[in-house]
Short mmCIF file of C-alpha atoms and ligand atoms in Angstrom, two decimals:
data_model
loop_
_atom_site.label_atom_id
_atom_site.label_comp_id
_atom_site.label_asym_id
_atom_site.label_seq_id
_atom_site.Cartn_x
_atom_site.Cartn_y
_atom_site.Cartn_z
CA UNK A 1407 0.00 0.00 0.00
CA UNK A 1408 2.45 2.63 1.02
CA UNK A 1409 4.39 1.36 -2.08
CA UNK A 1410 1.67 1.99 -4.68
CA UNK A 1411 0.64 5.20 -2.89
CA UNK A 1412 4.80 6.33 -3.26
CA UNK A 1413 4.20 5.43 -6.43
CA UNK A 1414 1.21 7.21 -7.72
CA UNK A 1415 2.82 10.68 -6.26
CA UNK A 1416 6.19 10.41 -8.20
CA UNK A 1417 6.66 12.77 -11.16
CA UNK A 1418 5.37 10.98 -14.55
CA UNK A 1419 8.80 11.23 -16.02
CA UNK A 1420 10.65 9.34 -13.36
CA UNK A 1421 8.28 6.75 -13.07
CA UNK A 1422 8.46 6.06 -16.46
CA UNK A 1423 11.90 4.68 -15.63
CA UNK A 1424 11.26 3.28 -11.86
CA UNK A 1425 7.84 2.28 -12.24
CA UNK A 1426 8.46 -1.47 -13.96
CA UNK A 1427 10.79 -2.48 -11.32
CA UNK A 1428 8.68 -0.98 -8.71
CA UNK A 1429 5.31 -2.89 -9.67
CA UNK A 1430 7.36 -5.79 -9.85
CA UNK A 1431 8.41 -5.15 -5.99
CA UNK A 1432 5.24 -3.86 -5.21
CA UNK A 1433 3.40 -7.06 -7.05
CA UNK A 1434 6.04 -9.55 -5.20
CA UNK A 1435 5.59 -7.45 -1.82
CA UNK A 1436 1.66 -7.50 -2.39
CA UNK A 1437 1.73 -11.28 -2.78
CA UNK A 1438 4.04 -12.14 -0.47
CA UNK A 1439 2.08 -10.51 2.42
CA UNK A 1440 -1.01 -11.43 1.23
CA UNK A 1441 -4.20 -13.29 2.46
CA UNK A 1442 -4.51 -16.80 1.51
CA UNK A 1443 -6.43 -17.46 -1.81
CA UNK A 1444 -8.21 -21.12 -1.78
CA UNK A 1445 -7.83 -21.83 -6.00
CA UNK A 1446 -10.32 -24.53 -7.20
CA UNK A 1447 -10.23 -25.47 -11.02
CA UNK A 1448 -12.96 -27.21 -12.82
CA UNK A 1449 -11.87 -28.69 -16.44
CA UNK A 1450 -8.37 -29.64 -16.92
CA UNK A 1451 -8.61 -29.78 -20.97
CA UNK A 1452 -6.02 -27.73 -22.67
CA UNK A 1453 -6.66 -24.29 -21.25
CA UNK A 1454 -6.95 -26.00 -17.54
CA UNK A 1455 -3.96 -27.76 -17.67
CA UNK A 1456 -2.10 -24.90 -18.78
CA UNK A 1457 -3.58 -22.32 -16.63
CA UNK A 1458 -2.55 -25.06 -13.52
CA UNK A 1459 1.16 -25.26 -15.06
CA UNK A 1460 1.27 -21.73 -15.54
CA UNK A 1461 -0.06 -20.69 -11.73
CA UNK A 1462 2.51 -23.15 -10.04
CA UNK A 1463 5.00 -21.64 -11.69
CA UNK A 1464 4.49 -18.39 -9.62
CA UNK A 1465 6.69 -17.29 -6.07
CA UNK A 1466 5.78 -16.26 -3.16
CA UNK A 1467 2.33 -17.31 -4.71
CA UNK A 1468 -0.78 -16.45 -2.31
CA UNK A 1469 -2.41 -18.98 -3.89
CA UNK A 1470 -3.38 -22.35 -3.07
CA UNK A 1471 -4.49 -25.13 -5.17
CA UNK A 1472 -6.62 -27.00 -3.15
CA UNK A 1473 -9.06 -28.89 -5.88
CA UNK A 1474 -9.79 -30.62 -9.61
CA UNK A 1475 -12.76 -31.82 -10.88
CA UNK A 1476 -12.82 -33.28 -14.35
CA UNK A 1477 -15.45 -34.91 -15.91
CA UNK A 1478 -14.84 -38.02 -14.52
CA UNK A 1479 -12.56 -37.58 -11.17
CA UNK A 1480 -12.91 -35.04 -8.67
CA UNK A 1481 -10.00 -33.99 -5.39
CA UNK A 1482 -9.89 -32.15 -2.44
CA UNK A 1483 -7.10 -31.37 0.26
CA UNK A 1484 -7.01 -28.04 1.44
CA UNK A 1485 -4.37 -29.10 4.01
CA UNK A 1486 -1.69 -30.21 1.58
CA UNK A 1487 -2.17 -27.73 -1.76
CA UNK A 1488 -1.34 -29.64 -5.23
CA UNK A 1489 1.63 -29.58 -6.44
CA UNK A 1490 3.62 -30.35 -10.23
CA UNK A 1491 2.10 -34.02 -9.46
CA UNK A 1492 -1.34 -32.96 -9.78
CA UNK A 1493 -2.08 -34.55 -13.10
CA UNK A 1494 -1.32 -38.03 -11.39
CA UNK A 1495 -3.06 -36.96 -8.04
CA UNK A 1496 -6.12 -36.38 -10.48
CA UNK A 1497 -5.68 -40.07 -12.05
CA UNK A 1498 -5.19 -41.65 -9.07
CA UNK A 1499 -8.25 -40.31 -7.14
CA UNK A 1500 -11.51 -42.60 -6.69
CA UNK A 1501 -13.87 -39.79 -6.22
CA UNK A 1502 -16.41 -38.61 -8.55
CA UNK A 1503 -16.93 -35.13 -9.14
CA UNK A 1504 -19.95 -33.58 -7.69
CA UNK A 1505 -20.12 -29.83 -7.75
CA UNK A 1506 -22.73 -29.55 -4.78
CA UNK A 1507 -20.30 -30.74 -2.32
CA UNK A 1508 -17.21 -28.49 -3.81
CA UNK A 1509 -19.42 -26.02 -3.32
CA UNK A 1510 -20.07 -26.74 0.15
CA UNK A 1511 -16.38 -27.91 1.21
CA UNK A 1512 -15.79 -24.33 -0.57
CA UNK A 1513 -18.28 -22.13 1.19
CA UNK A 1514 -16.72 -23.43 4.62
CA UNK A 1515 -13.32 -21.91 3.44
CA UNK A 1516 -14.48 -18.67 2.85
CA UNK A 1517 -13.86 -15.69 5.87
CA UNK A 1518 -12.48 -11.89 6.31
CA UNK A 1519 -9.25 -13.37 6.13
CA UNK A 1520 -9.30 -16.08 3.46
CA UNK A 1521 -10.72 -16.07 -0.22
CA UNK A 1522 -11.52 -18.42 -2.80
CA UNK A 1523 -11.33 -18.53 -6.40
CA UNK A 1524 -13.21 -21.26 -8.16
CA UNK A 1525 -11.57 -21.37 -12.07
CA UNK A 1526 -13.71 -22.85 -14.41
CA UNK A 1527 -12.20 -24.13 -17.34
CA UNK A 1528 -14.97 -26.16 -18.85
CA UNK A 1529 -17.53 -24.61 -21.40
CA UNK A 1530 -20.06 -26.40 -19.94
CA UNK A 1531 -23.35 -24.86 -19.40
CA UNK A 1532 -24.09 -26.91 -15.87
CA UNK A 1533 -21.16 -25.26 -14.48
CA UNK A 1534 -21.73 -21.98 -16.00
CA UNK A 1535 -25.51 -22.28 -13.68
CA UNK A 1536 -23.65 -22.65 -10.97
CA UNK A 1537 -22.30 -19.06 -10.56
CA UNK A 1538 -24.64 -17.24 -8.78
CA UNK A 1539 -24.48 -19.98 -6.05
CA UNK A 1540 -20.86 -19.57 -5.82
CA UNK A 1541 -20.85 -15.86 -6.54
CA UNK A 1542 -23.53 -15.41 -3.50
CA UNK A 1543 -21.52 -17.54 -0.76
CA UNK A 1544 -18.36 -15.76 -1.60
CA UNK A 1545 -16.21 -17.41 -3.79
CA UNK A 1546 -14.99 -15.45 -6.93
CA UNK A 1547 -15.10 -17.04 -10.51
CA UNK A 1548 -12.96 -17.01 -12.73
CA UNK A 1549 -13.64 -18.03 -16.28
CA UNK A 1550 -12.79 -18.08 -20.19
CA UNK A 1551 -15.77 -20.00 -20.43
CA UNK A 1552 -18.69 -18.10 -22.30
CA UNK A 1553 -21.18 -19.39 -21.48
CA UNK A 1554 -23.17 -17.80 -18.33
CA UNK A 1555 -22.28 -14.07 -19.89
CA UNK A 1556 -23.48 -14.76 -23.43
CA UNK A 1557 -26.57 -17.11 -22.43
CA UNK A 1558 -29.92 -16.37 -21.09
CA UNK A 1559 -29.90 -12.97 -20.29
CA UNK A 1560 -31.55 -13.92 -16.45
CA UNK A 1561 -28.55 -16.05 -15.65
CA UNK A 1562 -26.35 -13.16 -16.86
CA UNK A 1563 -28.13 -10.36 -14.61
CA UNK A 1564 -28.28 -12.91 -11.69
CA UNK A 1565 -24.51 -13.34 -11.49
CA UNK A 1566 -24.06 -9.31 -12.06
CA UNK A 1567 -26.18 -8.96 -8.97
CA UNK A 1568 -25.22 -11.81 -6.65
CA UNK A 1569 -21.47 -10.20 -7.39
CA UNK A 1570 -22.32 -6.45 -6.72
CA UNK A 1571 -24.45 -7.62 -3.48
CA UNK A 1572 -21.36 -8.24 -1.55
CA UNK A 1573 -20.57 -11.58 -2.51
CA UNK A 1574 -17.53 -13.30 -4.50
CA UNK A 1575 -16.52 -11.05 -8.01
CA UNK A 1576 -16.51 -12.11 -11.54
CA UNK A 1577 -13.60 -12.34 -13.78
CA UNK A 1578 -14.15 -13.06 -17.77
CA UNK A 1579 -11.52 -11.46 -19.41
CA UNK A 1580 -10.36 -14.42 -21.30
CA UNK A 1581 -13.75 -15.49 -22.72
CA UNK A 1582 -12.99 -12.59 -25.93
CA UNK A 1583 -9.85 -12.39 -27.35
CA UNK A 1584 -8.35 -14.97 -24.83
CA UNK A 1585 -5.50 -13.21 -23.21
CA UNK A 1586 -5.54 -9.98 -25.06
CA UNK A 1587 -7.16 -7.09 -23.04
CA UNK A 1588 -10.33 -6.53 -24.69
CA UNK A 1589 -13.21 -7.00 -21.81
CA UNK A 1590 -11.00 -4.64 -19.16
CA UNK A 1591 -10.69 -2.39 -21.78
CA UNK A 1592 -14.02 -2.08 -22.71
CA UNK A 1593 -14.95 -1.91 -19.21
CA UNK A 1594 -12.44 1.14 -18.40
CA UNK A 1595 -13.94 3.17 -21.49
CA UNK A 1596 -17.33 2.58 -20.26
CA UNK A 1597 -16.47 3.20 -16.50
CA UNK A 1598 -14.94 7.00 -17.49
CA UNK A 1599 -17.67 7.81 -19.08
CA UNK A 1600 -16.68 7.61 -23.03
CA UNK A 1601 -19.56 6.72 -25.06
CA UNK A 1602 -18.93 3.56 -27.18
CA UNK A 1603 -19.90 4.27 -30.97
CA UNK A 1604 -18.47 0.64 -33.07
CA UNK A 1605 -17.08 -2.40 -31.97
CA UNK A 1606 -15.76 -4.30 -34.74
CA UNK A 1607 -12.99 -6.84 -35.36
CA UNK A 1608 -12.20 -10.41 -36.37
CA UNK A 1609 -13.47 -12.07 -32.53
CA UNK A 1610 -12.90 -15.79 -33.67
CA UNK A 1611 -9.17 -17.40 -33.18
CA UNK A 1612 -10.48 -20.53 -35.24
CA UNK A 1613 -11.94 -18.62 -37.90
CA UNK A 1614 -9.34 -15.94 -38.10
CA UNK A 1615 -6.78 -18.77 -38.51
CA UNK A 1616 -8.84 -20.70 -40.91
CA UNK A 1617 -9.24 -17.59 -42.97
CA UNK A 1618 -5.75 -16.41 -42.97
CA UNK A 1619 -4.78 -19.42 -44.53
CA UNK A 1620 -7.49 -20.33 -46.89
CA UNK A 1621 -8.05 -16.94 -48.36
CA UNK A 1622 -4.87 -14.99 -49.26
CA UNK A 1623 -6.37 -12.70 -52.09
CA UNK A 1624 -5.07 -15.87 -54.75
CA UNK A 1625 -8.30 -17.45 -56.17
CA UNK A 1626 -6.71 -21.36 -55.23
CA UNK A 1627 -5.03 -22.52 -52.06
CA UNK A 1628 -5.60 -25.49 -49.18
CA UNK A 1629 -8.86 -26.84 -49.08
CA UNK A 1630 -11.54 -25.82 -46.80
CA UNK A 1631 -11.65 -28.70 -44.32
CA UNK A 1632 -7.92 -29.56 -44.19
CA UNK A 1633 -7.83 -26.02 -43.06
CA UNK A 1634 -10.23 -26.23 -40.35
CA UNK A 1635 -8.84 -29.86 -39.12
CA UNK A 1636 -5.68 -28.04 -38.40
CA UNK A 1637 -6.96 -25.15 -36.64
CA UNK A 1638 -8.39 -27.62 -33.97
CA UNK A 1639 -5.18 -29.36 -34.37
CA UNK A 1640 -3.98 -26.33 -32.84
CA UNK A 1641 -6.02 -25.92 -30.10
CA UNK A 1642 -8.12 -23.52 -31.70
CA UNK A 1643 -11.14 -24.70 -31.96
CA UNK A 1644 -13.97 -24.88 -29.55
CA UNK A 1645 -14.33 -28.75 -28.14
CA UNK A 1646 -16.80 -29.04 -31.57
CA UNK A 1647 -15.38 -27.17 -34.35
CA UNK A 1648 -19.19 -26.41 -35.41
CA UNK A 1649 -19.31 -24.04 -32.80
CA UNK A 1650 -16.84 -22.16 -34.23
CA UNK A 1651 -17.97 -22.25 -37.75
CA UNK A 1652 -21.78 -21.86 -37.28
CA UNK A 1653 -20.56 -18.32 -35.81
CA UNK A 1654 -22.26 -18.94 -32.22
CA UNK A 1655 -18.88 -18.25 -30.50
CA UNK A 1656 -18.49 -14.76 -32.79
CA UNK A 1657 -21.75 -13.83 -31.51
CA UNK A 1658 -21.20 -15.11 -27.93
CA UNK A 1659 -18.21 -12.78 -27.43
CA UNK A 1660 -20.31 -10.19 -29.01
CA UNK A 1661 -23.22 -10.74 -26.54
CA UNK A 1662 -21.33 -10.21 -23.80
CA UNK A 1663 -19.11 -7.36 -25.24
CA UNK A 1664 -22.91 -5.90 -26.10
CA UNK A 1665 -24.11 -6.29 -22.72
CA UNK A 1666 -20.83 -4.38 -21.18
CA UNK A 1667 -21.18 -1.71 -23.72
CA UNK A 1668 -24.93 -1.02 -23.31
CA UNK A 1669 -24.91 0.83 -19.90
CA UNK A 1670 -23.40 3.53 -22.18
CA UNK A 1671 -25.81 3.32 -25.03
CA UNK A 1672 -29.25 3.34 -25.16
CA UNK A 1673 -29.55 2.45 -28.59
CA UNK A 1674 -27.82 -1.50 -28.19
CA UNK A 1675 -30.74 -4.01 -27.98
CA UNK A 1676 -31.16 -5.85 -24.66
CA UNK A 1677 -29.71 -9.12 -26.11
CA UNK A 1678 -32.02 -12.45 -24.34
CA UNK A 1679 -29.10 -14.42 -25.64
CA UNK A 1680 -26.11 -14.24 -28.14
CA UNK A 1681 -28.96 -16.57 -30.31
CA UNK A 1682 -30.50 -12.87 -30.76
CA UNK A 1683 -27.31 -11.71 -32.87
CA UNK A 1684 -27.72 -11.37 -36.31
CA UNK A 1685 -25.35 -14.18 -37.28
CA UNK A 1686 -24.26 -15.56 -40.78
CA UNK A 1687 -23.61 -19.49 -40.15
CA UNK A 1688 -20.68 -21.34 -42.30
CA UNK A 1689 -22.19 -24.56 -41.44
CA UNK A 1690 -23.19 -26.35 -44.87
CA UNK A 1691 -27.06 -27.43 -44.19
CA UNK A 1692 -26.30 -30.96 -44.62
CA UNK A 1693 -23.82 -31.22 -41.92
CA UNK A 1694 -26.32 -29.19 -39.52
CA UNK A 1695 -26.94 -31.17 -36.18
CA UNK A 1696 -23.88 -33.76 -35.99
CA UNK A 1697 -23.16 -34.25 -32.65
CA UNK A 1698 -19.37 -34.82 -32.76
CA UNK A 1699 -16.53 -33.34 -33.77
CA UNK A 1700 -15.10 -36.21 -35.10
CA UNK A 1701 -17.97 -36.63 -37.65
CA UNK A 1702 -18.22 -33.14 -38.51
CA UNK A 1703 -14.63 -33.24 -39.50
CA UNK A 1704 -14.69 -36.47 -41.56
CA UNK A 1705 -17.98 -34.87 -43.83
CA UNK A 1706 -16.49 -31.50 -44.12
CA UNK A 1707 -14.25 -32.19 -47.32
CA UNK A 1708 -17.96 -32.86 -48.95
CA UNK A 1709 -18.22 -28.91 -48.77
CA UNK A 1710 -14.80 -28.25 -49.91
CA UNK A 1711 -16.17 -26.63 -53.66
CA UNK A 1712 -18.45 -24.36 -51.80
CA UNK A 1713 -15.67 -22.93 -49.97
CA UNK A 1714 -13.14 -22.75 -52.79
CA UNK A 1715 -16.04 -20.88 -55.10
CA UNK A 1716 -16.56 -18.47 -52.39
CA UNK A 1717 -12.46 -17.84 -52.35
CA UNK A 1718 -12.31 -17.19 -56.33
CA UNK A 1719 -15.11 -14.93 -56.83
CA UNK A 1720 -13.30 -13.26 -53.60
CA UNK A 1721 -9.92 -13.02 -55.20
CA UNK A 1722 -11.84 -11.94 -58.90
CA UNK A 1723 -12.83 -8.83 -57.11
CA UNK A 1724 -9.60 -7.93 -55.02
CA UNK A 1725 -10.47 -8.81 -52.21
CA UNK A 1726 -10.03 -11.63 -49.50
CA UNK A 1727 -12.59 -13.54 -47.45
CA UNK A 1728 -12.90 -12.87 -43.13
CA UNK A 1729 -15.48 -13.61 -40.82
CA UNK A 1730 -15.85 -10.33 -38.58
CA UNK A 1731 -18.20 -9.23 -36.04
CA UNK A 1732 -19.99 -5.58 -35.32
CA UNK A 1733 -21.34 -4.29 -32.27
CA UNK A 1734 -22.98 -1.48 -33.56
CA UNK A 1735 -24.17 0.90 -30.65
CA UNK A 1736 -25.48 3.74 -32.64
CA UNK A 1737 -27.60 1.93 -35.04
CA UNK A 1738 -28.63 -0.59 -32.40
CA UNK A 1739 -27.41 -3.79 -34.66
CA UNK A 1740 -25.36 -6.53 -33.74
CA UNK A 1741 -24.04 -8.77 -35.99
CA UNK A 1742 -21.52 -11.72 -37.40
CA UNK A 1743 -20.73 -12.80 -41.35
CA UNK A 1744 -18.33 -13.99 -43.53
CA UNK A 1745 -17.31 -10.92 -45.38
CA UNK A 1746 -15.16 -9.69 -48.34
CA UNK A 1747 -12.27 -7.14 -47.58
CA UNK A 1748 -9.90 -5.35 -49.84
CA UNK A 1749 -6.41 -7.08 -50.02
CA UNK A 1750 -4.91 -3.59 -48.50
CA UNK A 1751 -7.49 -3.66 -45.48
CA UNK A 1752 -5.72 -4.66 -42.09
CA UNK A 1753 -8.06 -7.51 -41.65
CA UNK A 1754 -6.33 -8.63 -44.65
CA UNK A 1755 -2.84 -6.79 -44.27
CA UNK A 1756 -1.90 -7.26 -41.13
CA UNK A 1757 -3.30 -10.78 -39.21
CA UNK A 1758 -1.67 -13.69 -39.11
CA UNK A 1759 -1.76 -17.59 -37.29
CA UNK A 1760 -5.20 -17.16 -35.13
CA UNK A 1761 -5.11 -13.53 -34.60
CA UNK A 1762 -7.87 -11.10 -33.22
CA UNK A 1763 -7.74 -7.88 -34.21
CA UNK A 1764 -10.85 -5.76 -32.40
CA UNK A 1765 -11.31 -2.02 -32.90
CA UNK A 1766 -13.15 -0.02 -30.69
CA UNK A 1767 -14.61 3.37 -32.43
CA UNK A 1768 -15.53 5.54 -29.19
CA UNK A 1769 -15.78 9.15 -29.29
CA UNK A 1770 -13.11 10.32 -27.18
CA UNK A 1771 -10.26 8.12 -29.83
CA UNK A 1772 -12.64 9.68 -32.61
CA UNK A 1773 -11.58 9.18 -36.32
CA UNK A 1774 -8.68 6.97 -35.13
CA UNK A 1775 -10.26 3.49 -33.15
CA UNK A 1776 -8.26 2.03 -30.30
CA UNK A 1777 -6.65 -1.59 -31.69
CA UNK A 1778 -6.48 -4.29 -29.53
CA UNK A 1779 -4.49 -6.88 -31.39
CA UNK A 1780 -2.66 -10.85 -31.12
CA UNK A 1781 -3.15 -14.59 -30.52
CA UNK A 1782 -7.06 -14.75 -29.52
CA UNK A 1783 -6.69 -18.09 -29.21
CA UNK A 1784 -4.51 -21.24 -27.62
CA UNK A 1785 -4.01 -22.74 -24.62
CA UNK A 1786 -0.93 -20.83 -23.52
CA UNK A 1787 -2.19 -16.80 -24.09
CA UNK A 1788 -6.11 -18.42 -22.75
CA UNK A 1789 -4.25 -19.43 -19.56
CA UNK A 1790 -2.36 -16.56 -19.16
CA UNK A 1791 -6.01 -14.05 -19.68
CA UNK A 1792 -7.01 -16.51 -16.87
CA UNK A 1793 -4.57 -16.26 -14.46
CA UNK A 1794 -3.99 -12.23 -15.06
CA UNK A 1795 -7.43 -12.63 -13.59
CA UNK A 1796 -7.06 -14.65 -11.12
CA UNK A 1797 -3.88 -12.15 -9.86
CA UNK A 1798 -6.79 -9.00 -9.80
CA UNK A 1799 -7.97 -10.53 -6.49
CA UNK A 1800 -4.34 -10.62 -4.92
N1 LIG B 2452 -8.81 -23.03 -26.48
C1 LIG B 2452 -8.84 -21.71 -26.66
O1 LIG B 2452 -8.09 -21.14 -27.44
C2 LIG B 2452 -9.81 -20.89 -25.88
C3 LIG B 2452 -10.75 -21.47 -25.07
N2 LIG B 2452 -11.62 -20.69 -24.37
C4 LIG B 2452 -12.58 -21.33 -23.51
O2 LIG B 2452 -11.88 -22.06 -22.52
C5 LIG B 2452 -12.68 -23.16 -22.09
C6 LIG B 2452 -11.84 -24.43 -22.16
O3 LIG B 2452 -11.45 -24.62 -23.50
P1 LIG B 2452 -10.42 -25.79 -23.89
O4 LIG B 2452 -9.51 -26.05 -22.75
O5 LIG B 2452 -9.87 -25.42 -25.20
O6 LIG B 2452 -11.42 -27.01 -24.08
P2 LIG B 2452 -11.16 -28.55 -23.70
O7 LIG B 2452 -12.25 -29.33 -24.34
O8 LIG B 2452 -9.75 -28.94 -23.98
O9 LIG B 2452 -11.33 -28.57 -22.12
C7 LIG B 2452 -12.56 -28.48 -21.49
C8 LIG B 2452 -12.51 -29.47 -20.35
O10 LIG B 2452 -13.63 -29.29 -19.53
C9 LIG B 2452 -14.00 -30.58 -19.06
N3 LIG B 2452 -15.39 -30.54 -18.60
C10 LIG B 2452 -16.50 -30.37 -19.32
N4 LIG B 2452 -17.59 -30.38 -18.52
C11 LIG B 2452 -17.13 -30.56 -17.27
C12 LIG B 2452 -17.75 -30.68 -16.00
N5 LIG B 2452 -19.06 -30.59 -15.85
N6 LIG B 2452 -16.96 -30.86 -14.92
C13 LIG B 2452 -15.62 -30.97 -15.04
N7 LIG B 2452 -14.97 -30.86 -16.22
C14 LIG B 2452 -15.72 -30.68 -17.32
C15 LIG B 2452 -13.78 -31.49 -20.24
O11 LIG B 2452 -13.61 -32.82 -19.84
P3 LIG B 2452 -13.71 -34.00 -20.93
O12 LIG B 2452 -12.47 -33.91 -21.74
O13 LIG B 2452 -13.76 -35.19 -20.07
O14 LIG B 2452 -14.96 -33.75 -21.72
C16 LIG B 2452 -12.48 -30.92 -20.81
O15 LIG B 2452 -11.35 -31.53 -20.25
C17 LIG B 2452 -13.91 -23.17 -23.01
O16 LIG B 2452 -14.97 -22.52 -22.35
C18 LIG B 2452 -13.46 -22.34 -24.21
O17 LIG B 2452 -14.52 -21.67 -24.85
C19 LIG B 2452 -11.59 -19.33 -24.41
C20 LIG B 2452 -10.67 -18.69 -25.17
C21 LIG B 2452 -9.74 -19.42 -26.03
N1 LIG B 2453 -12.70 -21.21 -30.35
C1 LIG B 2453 -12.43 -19.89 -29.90
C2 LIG B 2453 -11.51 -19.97 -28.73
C3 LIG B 2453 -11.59 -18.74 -27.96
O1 LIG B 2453 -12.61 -18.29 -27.49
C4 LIG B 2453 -11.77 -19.09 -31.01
O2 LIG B 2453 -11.46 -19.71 -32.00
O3 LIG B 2453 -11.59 -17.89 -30.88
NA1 LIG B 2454 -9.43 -11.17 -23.39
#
């Protein structure tokens, strides 16, 4: 404290020098003398695994790892905190997870001197239900899963107010853009008072990658579905690629980027649920409604032609193919498509591997949008938007 306050008085000039080292004192100070924080994680996929690699790797942490749940195998010990071993402690357990009794074994960890952080790193929509309960008996979520903020808009404004009443606090800044700082920014425009005009970007790491590669302003290239086997090769993808290409993800980050911006426009629709966005599906109607990934993968190639037409009338007229996303708070819309832009346009120009790119259009930056741009999706930069999170409570 007497750090940070030391800090904010110093002239701006010398703390452009001093200040790095000194947040790095003041972060290692802060954590070092700081209450414990109880860490639960639910899903140990790819971003869960990494987030738990990435959060033992800190010192001095304040942080104690104290529970897993999978689908399948659930642990507890708050007396001895997991360690590197955890994956094995995970195998090796015989219980079966069951949320209500984390939830209780939770709640009785909880005081004036103690917090806990439940990390959910599923995208499941049972878990996502459970947030309120958690929220209102004072454990803080964490989450990149979209779920609870882009669904029903009554789950949405129950978490919002079990949080403000006092109980645990919310943390989704990983669930658009993955790591890159696109829901704290939004929130710090809206919070000093600019008044948001355009969101717009490419929101989807999957289809940004897929994109990048497949359309490159030539009117031939890869085919469609080798391209899109690769991207969840990568760790793009959502668990069903479909979910990704049908544009619900697009429009879930937009939902909840929509529901952030509209305490500062009146004109943005009250979304019920990111199924109210205007979106422009990729899914070929045949391959509608196949429940696995697997499947959808191994029919895909069927719709390879469709793809490659779109790509050479694309490249006929100059132009390259990218599936973008507009919140549009002055006309009210928004909305998700697979649209043509000029091979000199930065959507075209300047993204690359599975790259976001978002531009906020508020009056205060004017003619000239503030960029947020990078990796929007992968287990590593995921992890890391989760744990920067998780660090806010320190
Ligand atoms: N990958 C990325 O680049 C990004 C991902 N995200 C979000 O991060 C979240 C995780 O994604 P990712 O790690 O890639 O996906 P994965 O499919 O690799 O991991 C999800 C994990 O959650 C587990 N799970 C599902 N339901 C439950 C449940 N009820 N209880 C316990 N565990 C459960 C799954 O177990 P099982 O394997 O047994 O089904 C799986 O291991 C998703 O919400 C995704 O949208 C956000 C930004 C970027
Ligand atoms: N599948 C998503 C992962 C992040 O939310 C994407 O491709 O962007
Ligand atoms: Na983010």
């Amino acid at each position: 404290m007497a750090i940070a306050s030391f800090l904010t008085r110093l002239p701006s000039a010398l703390t452009a020098s001093v200040r790095p080292s000194l947040g790095r004192l003041l972060l290692h100070t802060t954590m070092a003398s700081s209450p414990k924080i109880y860490v639960a994680v639910v899903g140990v996929g790819l971003v869960g695994s990494e987030f738990i690699n990435q959060l033992l790797t800190i010192r001095s942490s304040p942080f104690h790892l104290v529970s897993l749940t999978s689908t399948t195998r659930t642990l507890f010990n708050h007396a001895q905190p997991l360690s590197a071993s955890w994956k094995s402690d995970l195998a090796s357990s015989a219980d079966r997870p069951d949320l209500a009794k984390l939830t209780q074994q939770l709640s009785a960890l909880v005081s004036p001197t103690q917090k806990v952080a439940l990390i959910d790193n599923t995208s499941s929509e049972d878990v996502a239900a459970l947030y309120p309960t958690w929220l209102k008996a004072g454990i803080s979520v964490v989450t990149p899963n979209k779920k609870a903020f882009s669904g029903d808009i009554a789950l949405y404004e129950e978490i919002v107010a079990a949080s403000a009443s006092g109980g645990g606090k919310f943390l989704n800044e990983a669930t658009v853009g993955a790591g890159l700082p696109v829901v704290g920014t939004l929130k710090d425009l809206v919070a000093t008072g600019d008044k948001i005009v355009k969101i717009e970007g490419v929101f989807s790491g999957t289809m940004s990658y897929i994109f990048n590669e497949f359309s490159t302003g030539q009117p031939d290239g890869p085919a469609f579905s080798s391209v899109v086997k690769i991207a969840r090769d990568k760790g793009y993808t959502e668990p069903h690629p479909a979910d990704d290409l049908n544009g619900a993800d697009v429009a879930r980050k937009l939902t909840i980027l929509s529901r952030i911006a509209s305490s500062s426009s009146s004109s943005l629709p009250r979304l019920q649920s990111y199924a109210a966005v205007d979106t422009a599906s990729l899914i070929p109607p045949a391959l509608e409604n196949i429940s696995t990934g697997d499947e959808f993968l191994a029919r895909l190639p069927e719709h390879d032609a469709h793809f490659a037409s779109l790509r050479a009338e694309a490249a006929a007229a100059g132009a390259v193919l990218r599936f973008v996303g507009v919140v549009d708070a002055v006309n009210g819309r928004v909305r998700a498509a697979l649209e043509r832009y000029p091979t000199t346009h930065p959507f075209s120009t300047s993204l690359g591997g599975s790259d976001n790119i978002i531009m906020f259009h508020t009056e205060r930056y004017g003619a000239r949008p503030l960029i947020v741009q990078g990796a929007g999706a992968g287990a590593a930069v995921t992890a890391m938007g989760v744990l920067g999170d998780l660090l806010r409570l320190v």
